[in-house]
């Protein structure tokens, strides 16, 4: 009975088009964000920040960028790992080569470089679509792997190809403890999620969705396919590039090109499929699922094996993780193609009508 909008009258178009038109949703999100900023730093342990919270925030940001391209614009991409790598290495070069470079500015510049890289490899989308576009974007992955392995300038002439960063600061405050890293990632995620939500609700987002649904009809009514597709690649690559820079700077600290392999690209695509394509909320659901499931399996499978008298090795756990991922992806594609976000929306709809039958 508490999830009803009875008495919530909209007296203007602006009020009717709010991000959260129902007051309960609006207050719930505000409370969730406030708890994330205030309560979680007080109760979370260092292990939870390093193993769960920080990876979840960064992968949510990456899934958000991939969802703009795949879910909202309908352009299948398997090169998201390459866009993350470009963002990470570009931010690294700006940070170490320019004295006094602020961390936030380095992250933004890394995102812009990733955006330019995404536009370059998004040009095939003007001619091909579907599986052919996926193969074309996969070429970006292989090209970035070769580029960062062979061109030593990108790794600051490091002989091993591994790079590292230290002395991170934001407005004079050191970013060294797990809590400070968590708050940095959370702040960036909240800002970019708000920007992405407003983009997909605006004219640009409607153009993306028109191209996704039927590009020929969209061109007939005056939408420019070139502008819509390349803008989706640019925005998506920018967000994914910042996520890649945070992955290297904040989560890893030191990394090599293998940290942004094609496996990461597939994992981000899986996050979008499981969470829900064309849904901002689905990006968070998918990231949470991908981050938490391996930790859960690492704890649960050994207990299950000991209960039935079977010893499960670490390799067996990793294989079981891949099997479960594959099975879940097939299940979601068959049973609920719109992912966890659709299930969440259906549950809210039923709650609005409870206790009356639907």
mmCIF file of C-alpha atoms in Angstrom:
data_model
loop_
_atom_site.group_PDB
_atom_site.id
_atom_site.type_symbol
_atom_site.label_atom_id
_atom_site.label_comp_id
_atom_site.label_asym_id
_atom_site.label_seq_id
_atom_site.Cartn_x
_atom_site.Cartn_y
_atom_site.Cartn_z
ATOM 1 C CA UNK A 1 0.000 0.000 0.000
ATOM 2 C CA UNK A 2 2.948 2.365 0.484
ATOM 3 C CA UNK A 3 4.022 2.305 -3.170
ATOM 4 C CA UNK A 4 1.224 4.377 -4.694
ATOM 5 C CA UNK A 5 1.193 7.755 -6.387
ATOM 6 C CA UNK A 6 -2.274 8.716 -5.179
ATOM 7 C CA UNK A 7 -2.421 12.448 -4.584
ATOM 8 C CA UNK A 8 0.844 13.148 -6.444
ATOM 9 C CA UNK A 9 -0.511 15.606 -9.007
ATOM 10 C CA UNK A 10 1.674 16.933 -11.811
ATOM 11 C CA UNK A 11 0.882 20.541 -12.638
ATOM 12 C CA UNK A 12 3.582 21.124 -15.256
ATOM 13 C CA UNK A 13 5.301 19.281 -18.089
ATOM 14 C CA UNK A 14 8.624 19.555 -16.256
ATOM 15 C CA UNK A 15 7.186 17.830 -13.190
ATOM 16 C CA UNK A 16 5.702 15.082 -15.359
ATOM 17 C CA UNK A 17 9.084 14.441 -17.041
ATOM 18 C CA UNK A 18 11.172 14.090 -13.895
ATOM 19 C CA UNK A 19 13.748 11.318 -13.762
ATOM 20 C CA UNK A 20 11.787 9.784 -10.880
ATOM 21 C CA UNK A 21 8.182 11.007 -11.201
ATOM 22 C CA UNK A 22 6.999 8.911 -8.230
ATOM 23 C CA UNK A 23 7.985 10.431 -4.889
ATOM 24 C CA UNK A 24 8.749 7.033 -3.322
ATOM 25 C CA UNK A 25 11.313 6.281 -6.041
ATOM 26 C CA UNK A 26 12.860 9.714 -5.649
ATOM 27 C CA UNK A 27 13.254 9.387 -1.888
ATOM 28 C CA UNK A 28 14.507 5.809 -2.143
ATOM 29 C CA UNK A 29 17.279 6.791 -4.568
ATOM 30 C CA UNK A 30 18.267 9.795 -2.450
ATOM 31 C CA UNK A 31 18.425 7.643 0.666
ATOM 32 C CA UNK A 32 20.428 4.994 -1.182
ATOM 33 C CA UNK A 33 22.966 7.550 -2.394
ATOM 34 C CA UNK A 34 23.180 9.146 1.059
ATOM 35 C CA UNK A 35 23.750 5.728 2.650
ATOM 36 C CA UNK A 36 26.424 4.928 0.070
ATOM 37 C CA UNK A 37 28.289 8.132 0.949
ATOM 38 C CA UNK A 38 27.843 8.039 4.732
ATOM 39 C CA UNK A 39 26.941 4.601 6.079
ATOM 40 C CA UNK A 40 29.043 2.304 3.868
ATOM 41 C CA UNK A 41 32.382 4.021 4.713
ATOM 42 C CA UNK A 42 31.591 3.542 8.409
ATOM 43 C CA UNK A 43 30.645 -0.140 8.327
ATOM 44 C CA UNK A 44 32.658 -1.520 5.397
ATOM 45 C CA UNK A 45 35.934 -3.380 5.913
ATOM 46 C CA UNK A 46 39.044 -2.994 3.778
ATOM 47 C CA UNK A 47 38.361 -6.367 2.166
ATOM 48 C CA UNK A 48 34.825 -5.364 1.184
ATOM 49 C CA UNK A 49 36.054 -2.111 -0.352
ATOM 50 C CA UNK A 50 38.845 -3.792 -2.344
ATOM 51 C CA UNK A 51 36.984 -6.944 -3.381
ATOM 52 C CA UNK A 52 33.378 -5.800 -3.767
ATOM 53 C CA UNK A 53 32.561 -2.100 -3.564
ATOM 54 C CA UNK A 54 35.316 -0.569 -5.722
ATOM 55 C CA UNK A 55 35.099 -3.221 -8.511
ATOM 56 C CA UNK A 56 31.308 -2.931 -8.448
ATOM 57 C CA UNK A 57 31.375 0.859 -8.889
ATOM 58 C CA UNK A 58 33.925 0.760 -11.713
ATOM 59 C CA UNK A 59 32.220 -2.092 -13.551
ATOM 60 C CA UNK A 60 28.867 -0.329 -13.147
ATOM 61 C CA UNK A 61 30.375 2.683 -14.877
ATOM 62 C CA UNK A 62 31.768 0.492 -17.664
ATOM 63 C CA UNK A 63 28.420 -1.304 -18.076
ATOM 64 C CA UNK A 64 26.696 2.082 -18.219
ATOM 65 C CA UNK A 65 28.866 3.085 -21.179
ATOM 66 C CA UNK A 66 28.385 -0.232 -22.971
ATOM 67 C CA UNK A 67 24.629 -0.062 -22.395
ATOM 68 C CA UNK A 68 24.416 3.304 -24.154
ATOM 69 C CA UNK A 69 25.981 1.806 -27.276
ATOM 70 C CA UNK A 70 24.484 -1.700 -27.221
ATOM 71 C CA UNK A 71 21.224 -1.241 -25.352
ATOM 72 C CA UNK A 72 20.097 2.216 -26.433
ATOM 73 C CA UNK A 73 21.626 2.523 -29.909
ATOM 74 C CA UNK A 74 21.663 -1.151 -30.865
ATOM 75 C CA UNK A 75 25.297 -1.207 -32.043
ATOM 76 C CA UNK A 76 26.882 -4.488 -30.932
ATOM 77 C CA UNK A 77 30.428 -3.929 -29.675
ATOM 78 C CA UNK A 78 33.107 -6.403 -28.599
ATOM 79 C CA UNK A 79 35.815 -3.761 -28.254
ATOM 80 C CA UNK A 80 34.886 -2.309 -24.878
ATOM 81 C CA UNK A 81 38.060 -3.670 -23.310
ATOM 82 C CA UNK A 82 40.059 -1.722 -25.893
ATOM 83 C CA UNK A 83 38.233 1.487 -25.013
ATOM 84 C CA UNK A 84 39.014 0.871 -21.338
ATOM 85 C CA UNK A 85 42.678 0.280 -22.205
ATOM 86 C CA UNK A 86 42.903 3.491 -24.233
ATOM 87 C CA UNK A 87 41.347 5.471 -21.390
ATOM 88 C CA UNK A 88 43.727 3.945 -18.837
ATOM 89 C CA UNK A 89 46.925 4.396 -20.853
ATOM 90 C CA UNK A 90 45.983 7.876 -22.078
ATOM 91 C CA UNK A 91 45.228 9.027 -18.529
ATOM 92 C CA UNK A 92 48.516 7.443 -17.382
ATOM 93 C CA UNK A 93 50.544 9.338 -19.983
ATOM 94 C CA UNK A 94 48.858 12.639 -19.185
ATOM 95 C CA UNK A 95 49.391 12.024 -15.476
ATOM 96 C CA UNK A 96 53.096 11.112 -15.571
ATOM 97 C CA UNK A 97 54.311 13.257 -18.492
ATOM 98 C CA UNK A 98 52.719 16.581 -17.513
ATOM 99 C CA UNK A 99 53.990 17.872 -14.148
ATOM 100 C CA UNK A 100 51.233 18.795 -11.730
ATOM 101 C CA UNK A 101 48.482 17.202 -13.819
ATOM 102 C CA UNK A 102 45.333 16.927 -11.634
ATOM 103 C CA UNK A 103 43.950 13.422 -11.347
ATOM 104 C CA UNK A 104 40.404 14.359 -12.377
ATOM 105 C CA UNK A 105 41.658 16.212 -15.462
ATOM 106 C CA UNK A 106 43.797 13.200 -16.415
ATOM 107 C CA UNK A 107 40.725 10.963 -16.142
ATOM 108 C CA UNK A 108 38.675 13.297 -18.348
ATOM 109 C CA UNK A 109 41.458 13.550 -20.946
ATOM 110 C CA UNK A 110 41.772 9.774 -20.934
ATOM 111 C CA UNK A 111 38.037 9.539 -21.562
ATOM 112 C CA UNK A 112 38.297 11.993 -24.458
ATOM 113 C CA UNK A 113 41.105 9.958 -26.043
ATOM 114 C CA UNK A 114 38.986 6.834 -25.657
ATOM 115 C CA UNK A 115 36.065 8.704 -27.232
ATOM 116 C CA UNK A 116 38.173 9.582 -30.287
ATOM 117 C CA UNK A 117 39.328 5.950 -30.517
ATOM 118 C CA UNK A 118 35.699 4.805 -30.298
ATOM 119 C CA UNK A 119 34.617 7.150 -33.095
ATOM 120 C CA UNK A 120 37.438 5.809 -35.290
ATOM 121 C CA UNK A 121 36.376 2.208 -34.844
ATOM 122 C CA UNK A 122 32.703 3.195 -34.929
ATOM 123 C CA UNK A 123 32.980 4.320 -38.552
ATOM 124 C CA UNK A 124 32.237 0.772 -39.829
ATOM 125 C CA UNK A 125 28.822 1.074 -38.164
ATOM 126 C CA UNK A 126 27.839 3.439 -40.979
ATOM 127 C CA UNK A 127 28.083 0.545 -43.437
ATOM 128 C CA UNK A 128 27.683 -2.712 -41.521
ATOM 129 C CA UNK A 129 25.549 -3.925 -38.637
ATOM 130 C CA UNK A 130 24.963 -6.955 -36.453
ATOM 131 C CA UNK A 131 27.610 -9.668 -36.499
ATOM 132 C CA UNK A 132 29.773 -7.768 -38.988
ATOM 133 C CA UNK A 133 29.878 -4.728 -36.709
ATOM 134 C CA UNK A 134 30.784 -6.946 -33.743
ATOM 135 C CA UNK A 135 33.739 -8.325 -35.723
ATOM 136 C CA UNK A 136 34.782 -4.806 -36.731
ATOM 137 C CA UNK A 137 34.792 -3.614 -33.120
ATOM 138 C CA UNK A 138 36.641 -6.783 -32.114
ATOM 139 C CA UNK A 139 39.434 -5.535 -34.374
ATOM 140 C CA UNK A 140 39.800 -2.566 -31.996
ATOM 141 C CA UNK A 141 40.527 -5.026 -29.203
ATOM 142 C CA UNK A 142 43.313 -6.768 -31.106
ATOM 143 C CA UNK A 143 44.734 -3.469 -32.342
ATOM 144 C CA UNK A 144 44.902 -2.025 -28.822
ATOM 145 C CA UNK A 145 46.571 -5.197 -27.513
ATOM 146 C CA UNK A 146 49.243 -4.909 -30.210
ATOM 147 C CA UNK A 147 49.651 -1.155 -29.743
ATOM 148 C CA UNK A 148 50.239 -1.198 -26.000
ATOM 149 C CA UNK A 149 52.488 -4.253 -26.201
ATOM 150 C CA UNK A 150 54.720 -3.092 -29.059
ATOM 151 C CA UNK A 151 54.820 0.703 -28.862
ATOM 152 C CA UNK A 152 56.877 1.403 -25.758
ATOM 153 C CA UNK A 153 56.043 5.116 -25.692
ATOM 154 C CA UNK A 154 52.559 4.363 -24.372
ATOM 155 C CA UNK A 155 54.052 2.522 -21.382
ATOM 156 C CA UNK A 156 56.603 5.284 -20.689
ATOM 157 C CA UNK A 157 59.370 3.040 -22.118
ATOM 158 C CA UNK A 158 58.862 0.400 -19.419
ATOM 159 C CA UNK A 159 60.763 -2.740 -20.512
ATOM 160 C CA UNK A 160 58.129 -5.135 -19.140
ATOM 161 C CA UNK A 161 55.147 -3.204 -20.502
ATOM 162 C CA UNK A 162 53.777 -2.807 -16.982
ATOM 163 C CA UNK A 163 52.941 0.660 -15.674
ATOM 164 C CA UNK A 164 52.015 1.934 -12.222
ATOM 165 C CA UNK A 165 50.769 5.133 -10.627
ATOM 166 C CA UNK A 166 51.166 6.527 -7.131
ATOM 167 C CA UNK A 167 50.611 9.724 -5.195
ATOM 168 C CA UNK A 168 46.983 10.163 -6.288
ATOM 169 C CA UNK A 169 45.329 13.327 -5.016
ATOM 170 C CA UNK A 170 42.045 15.137 -5.591
ATOM 171 C CA UNK A 171 41.915 18.794 -4.488
ATOM 172 C CA UNK A 172 44.914 18.188 -2.248
ATOM 173 C CA UNK A 173 43.366 15.161 -0.508
ATOM 174 C CA UNK A 174 45.341 11.911 -0.910
ATOM 175 C CA UNK A 175 43.583 8.978 -2.548
ATOM 176 C CA UNK A 176 45.381 6.126 -0.811
ATOM 177 C CA UNK A 177 43.001 4.405 1.604
ATOM 178 C CA UNK A 178 40.258 2.056 0.365
ATOM 179 C CA UNK A 179 37.601 4.457 1.683
ATOM 180 C CA UNK A 180 38.983 7.443 -0.259
ATOM 181 C CA UNK A 181 39.196 5.329 -3.427
ATOM 182 C CA UNK A 182 35.629 4.159 -2.895
ATOM 183 C CA UNK A 183 34.327 7.704 -2.442
ATOM 184 C CA UNK A 184 36.162 8.882 -5.571
ATOM 185 C CA UNK A 185 34.660 6.097 -7.696
ATOM 186 C CA UNK A 186 31.205 6.627 -6.183
ATOM 187 C CA UNK A 187 31.257 10.373 -6.864
ATOM 188 C CA UNK A 188 32.280 9.888 -10.505
ATOM 189 C CA UNK A 189 29.675 7.161 -10.984
ATOM 190 C CA UNK A 190 26.840 9.289 -9.562
ATOM 191 C CA UNK A 191 27.730 12.252 -11.797
ATOM 192 C CA UNK A 192 28.112 10.219 -14.998
ATOM 193 C CA UNK A 193 25.003 8.126 -14.300
ATOM 194 C CA UNK A 194 22.979 11.335 -13.934
ATOM 195 C CA UNK A 195 24.441 12.666 -17.199
ATOM 196 C CA UNK A 196 23.710 9.387 -18.998
ATOM 197 C CA UNK A 197 20.148 9.265 -17.688
ATOM 198 C CA UNK A 198 19.443 12.771 -18.945
ATOM 199 C CA UNK A 199 21.038 12.004 -22.313
ATOM 200 C CA UNK A 200 18.879 8.948 -22.961
ATOM 201 C CA UNK A 201 15.765 10.903 -21.925
ATOM 202 C CA UNK A 202 16.563 13.779 -24.297
ATOM 203 C CA UNK A 203 16.584 14.269 -28.044
ATOM 204 C CA UNK A 204 19.913 12.465 -28.468
ATOM 205 C CA UNK A 205 18.618 9.414 -26.625
ATOM 206 C CA UNK A 206 15.471 9.313 -28.735
ATOM 207 C CA UNK A 207 17.636 9.359 -31.863
ATOM 208 C CA UNK A 208 19.688 6.455 -30.519
ATOM 209 C CA UNK A 209 16.588 4.409 -29.791
ATOM 210 C CA UNK A 210 15.086 5.203 -33.201
ATOM 211 C CA UNK A 211 18.260 3.945 -34.879
ATOM 212 C CA UNK A 212 18.142 0.838 -32.698
ATOM 213 C CA UNK A 213 14.522 0.029 -33.541
ATOM 214 C CA UNK A 214 14.681 0.695 -37.307
ATOM 215 C CA UNK A 215 17.448 2.777 -38.817
ATOM 216 C CA UNK A 216 15.779 3.089 -42.243
ATOM 217 C CA UNK A 217 12.586 4.535 -40.743
ATOM 218 C CA UNK A 218 14.671 6.824 -38.533
ATOM 219 C CA UNK A 219 16.475 8.206 -41.586
ATOM 220 C CA UNK A 220 13.124 8.764 -43.323
ATOM 221 C CA UNK A 221 11.822 10.976 -40.483
ATOM 222 C CA UNK A 222 14.968 13.130 -40.532
ATOM 223 C CA UNK A 223 17.359 11.473 -38.076
ATOM 224 C CA UNK A 224 20.953 11.407 -39.316
ATOM 225 C CA UNK A 225 22.263 7.849 -38.866
ATOM 226 C CA UNK A 226 25.902 8.957 -39.030
ATOM 227 C CA UNK A 227 25.482 11.531 -36.253
ATOM 228 C CA UNK A 228 23.385 9.211 -34.062
ATOM 229 C CA UNK A 229 25.692 6.198 -34.343
ATOM 230 C CA UNK A 230 28.956 8.087 -33.960
ATOM 231 C CA UNK A 231 27.613 10.130 -31.041
ATOM 232 C CA UNK A 232 26.644 6.874 -29.318
ATOM 233 C CA UNK A 233 30.160 5.523 -29.903
ATOM 234 C CA UNK A 234 31.660 8.768 -28.597
ATOM 235 C CA UNK A 235 29.598 8.958 -25.396
ATOM 236 C CA UNK A 236 29.925 5.234 -24.719
ATOM 237 C CA UNK A 237 33.694 5.220 -25.265
ATOM 238 C CA UNK A 238 34.113 8.306 -23.075
ATOM 239 C CA UNK A 239 32.361 6.659 -20.120
ATOM 240 C CA UNK A 240 34.097 3.313 -20.690
ATOM 241 C CA UNK A 241 37.463 5.115 -20.985
ATOM 242 C CA UNK A 242 36.994 6.814 -17.616
ATOM 243 C CA UNK A 243 36.025 3.432 -16.157
ATOM 244 C CA UNK A 244 39.233 1.969 -17.612
ATOM 245 C CA UNK A 245 41.316 4.767 -16.097
ATOM 246 C CA UNK A 246 39.711 4.166 -12.701
ATOM 247 C CA UNK A 247 40.267 0.419 -13.090
ATOM 248 C CA UNK A 248 43.983 1.005 -13.633
ATOM 249 C CA UNK A 249 44.571 3.950 -11.279
ATOM 250 C CA UNK A 250 42.311 3.045 -8.367
ATOM 251 C CA UNK A 251 41.646 -0.696 -8.443
ATOM 252 C CA UNK A 252 44.828 -2.185 -9.905
ATOM 253 C CA UNK A 253 47.445 0.503 -9.239
ATOM 254 C CA UNK A 254 49.826 -1.293 -11.608
ATOM 255 C CA UNK A 255 48.736 -2.999 -14.817
ATOM 256 C CA UNK A 256 49.792 -4.356 -18.183
ATOM 257 C CA UNK A 257 47.895 -4.722 -21.493
ATOM 258 C CA UNK A 258 46.596 -8.165 -20.472
ATOM 259 C CA UNK A 259 44.485 -6.435 -17.796
ATOM 260 C CA UNK A 260 42.198 -5.178 -20.601
ATOM 261 C CA UNK A 261 41.919 -8.366 -22.634
ATOM 262 C CA UNK A 262 39.039 -9.540 -24.789
ATOM 263 C CA UNK A 263 37.692 -11.432 -21.761
ATOM 264 C CA UNK A 264 36.901 -8.079 -20.170
ATOM 265 C CA UNK A 265 34.990 -7.033 -23.301
ATOM 266 C CA UNK A 266 32.853 -10.159 -23.144
ATOM 267 C CA UNK A 267 32.304 -9.683 -19.418
ATOM 268 C CA UNK A 268 30.978 -6.159 -19.963
ATOM 269 C CA UNK A 269 28.645 -7.421 -22.687
ATOM 270 C CA UNK A 270 27.432 -10.132 -20.298
ATOM 271 C CA UNK A 271 26.727 -7.474 -17.670
ATOM 272 C CA UNK A 272 24.470 -5.625 -20.096
ATOM 273 C CA UNK A 273 22.653 -8.792 -21.175
ATOM 274 C CA UNK A 274 22.049 -10.034 -17.627
ATOM 275 C CA UNK A 275 21.276 -6.604 -16.176
ATOM 276 C CA UNK A 276 19.033 -5.453 -18.992
ATOM 277 C CA UNK A 277 19.731 -3.805 -22.328
ATOM 278 C CA UNK A 278 18.457 -0.272 -22.686
ATOM 279 C CA UNK A 279 18.251 0.322 -18.930
ATOM 280 C CA UNK A 280 20.418 2.513 -16.706
ATOM 281 C CA UNK A 281 19.338 0.505 -13.670
ATOM 282 C CA UNK A 282 20.201 -2.710 -15.508
ATOM 283 C CA UNK A 283 23.844 -1.617 -15.685
ATOM 284 C CA UNK A 284 24.026 -1.663 -11.890
ATOM 285 C CA UNK A 285 22.220 -4.999 -11.642
ATOM 286 C CA UNK A 286 24.527 -6.615 -14.186
ATOM 287 C CA UNK A 287 27.691 -5.251 -12.577
ATOM 288 C CA UNK A 288 26.580 -6.382 -9.142
ATOM 289 C CA UNK A 289 25.811 -9.837 -10.464
ATOM 290 C CA UNK A 290 29.162 -10.220 -12.237
ATOM 291 C CA UNK A 291 31.171 -8.933 -9.249
ATOM 292 C CA UNK A 292 29.343 -10.798 -6.488
ATOM 293 C CA UNK A 293 28.794 -14.167 -8.220
ATOM 294 C CA UNK A 294 32.496 -15.226 -8.351
ATOM 295 C CA UNK A 295 32.959 -14.310 -4.674
ATOM 296 C CA UNK A 296 29.823 -16.249 -3.768
ATOM 297 C CA UNK A 297 30.946 -19.306 -5.752
ATOM 298 C CA UNK A 298 34.401 -19.212 -4.181
ATOM 299 C CA UNK A 299 32.775 -19.411 -0.755
ATOM 300 C CA UNK A 300 29.805 -21.663 -1.514
ATOM 301 C CA UNK A 301 31.211 -24.386 -3.790
ATOM 302 C CA UNK A 302 33.921 -25.586 -1.357
ATOM 303 C CA UNK A 303 31.275 -25.799 1.378
ATOM 304 C CA UNK A 304 28.979 -27.714 -0.953
ATOM 305 C CA UNK A 305 31.794 -30.049 -1.943
ATOM 306 C CA UNK A 306 32.742 -30.758 1.663
ATOM 307 C CA UNK A 307 29.091 -31.420 2.522
ATOM 308 C CA UNK A 308 28.817 -34.118 -0.156
ATOM 309 C CA UNK A 309 32.344 -35.410 0.378
ATOM 310 C CA UNK A 310 33.861 -34.047 -2.840
ATOM 311 C CA UNK A 311 36.897 -31.792 -2.907
ATOM 312 C CA UNK A 312 36.548 -28.959 -5.434
ATOM 313 C CA UNK A 313 39.782 -27.369 -6.653
ATOM 314 C CA UNK A 314 40.336 -23.729 -7.516
ATOM 315 C CA UNK A 315 40.355 -24.621 -11.213
ATOM 316 C CA UNK A 316 37.041 -26.398 -10.764
ATOM 317 C CA UNK A 317 35.540 -23.302 -9.188
ATOM 318 C CA UNK A 318 36.689 -21.118 -12.105
ATOM 319 C CA UNK A 319 35.241 -23.622 -14.593
ATOM 320 C CA UNK A 320 31.971 -23.731 -12.680
ATOM 321 C CA UNK A 321 31.863 -19.925 -12.800
ATOM 322 C CA UNK A 322 32.139 -19.963 -16.607
ATOM 323 C CA UNK A 323 29.484 -22.673 -16.894
ATOM 324 C CA UNK A 324 27.063 -20.756 -14.670
ATOM 325 C CA UNK A 325 27.698 -17.524 -16.591
ATOM 326 C CA UNK A 326 26.960 -19.229 -19.896
ATOM 327 C CA UNK A 327 23.839 -20.925 -18.579
ATOM 328 C CA UNK A 328 22.507 -17.683 -17.120
ATOM 329 C CA UNK A 329 23.098 -15.774 -20.349
ATOM 330 C CA UNK A 330 21.198 -18.429 -22.335
ATOM 331 C CA UNK A 331 18.427 -18.424 -19.728
ATOM 332 C CA UNK A 332 18.049 -14.641 -19.805
ATOM 333 C CA UNK A 333 18.056 -14.536 -23.610
ATOM 334 C CA UNK A 334 15.268 -17.124 -23.726
ATOM 335 C CA UNK A 335 13.137 -16.327 -20.676
ATOM 336 C CA UNK A 336 13.703 -12.607 -20.065
ATOM 337 C CA UNK A 337 15.660 -10.827 -22.834
ATOM 338 C CA UNK A 338 15.398 -7.516 -20.963
ATOM 339 C CA UNK A 339 17.280 -8.905 -17.973
ATOM 340 C CA UNK A 340 17.053 -8.180 -14.284
ATOM 341 C CA UNK A 341 15.891 -4.607 -14.880
ATOM 342 C CA UNK A 342 12.695 -5.913 -16.478
ATOM 343 C CA UNK A 343 12.045 -8.215 -13.533
ATOM 344 C CA UNK A 344 12.567 -5.260 -11.193
ATOM 345 C CA UNK A 345 10.134 -3.112 -13.202
ATOM 346 C CA UNK A 346 7.507 -5.883 -13.179
ATOM 347 C CA UNK A 347 7.836 -6.307 -9.415
ATOM 348 C CA UNK A 348 7.341 -2.565 -8.907
ATOM 349 C CA UNK A 349 4.297 -2.602 -11.176
ATOM 350 C CA UNK A 350 2.738 -5.454 -9.208
ATOM 351 C CA UNK A 351 3.524 -3.648 -5.953
ATOM 352 C CA UNK A 352 1.670 -0.581 -7.203
ATOM 353 C CA UNK A 353 -1.470 -2.709 -7.778
ATOM 354 C CA UNK A 354 -1.201 -4.889 -4.654
ATOM 355 C CA UNK A 355 -3.375 -6.402 -3.190
ATOM 356 C CA UNK A 356 -5.568 -6.270 -6.271
ATOM 357 C CA UNK A 357 -4.989 -8.915 -8.981
ATOM 358 C CA UNK A 358 -3.217 -7.921 -12.181
#
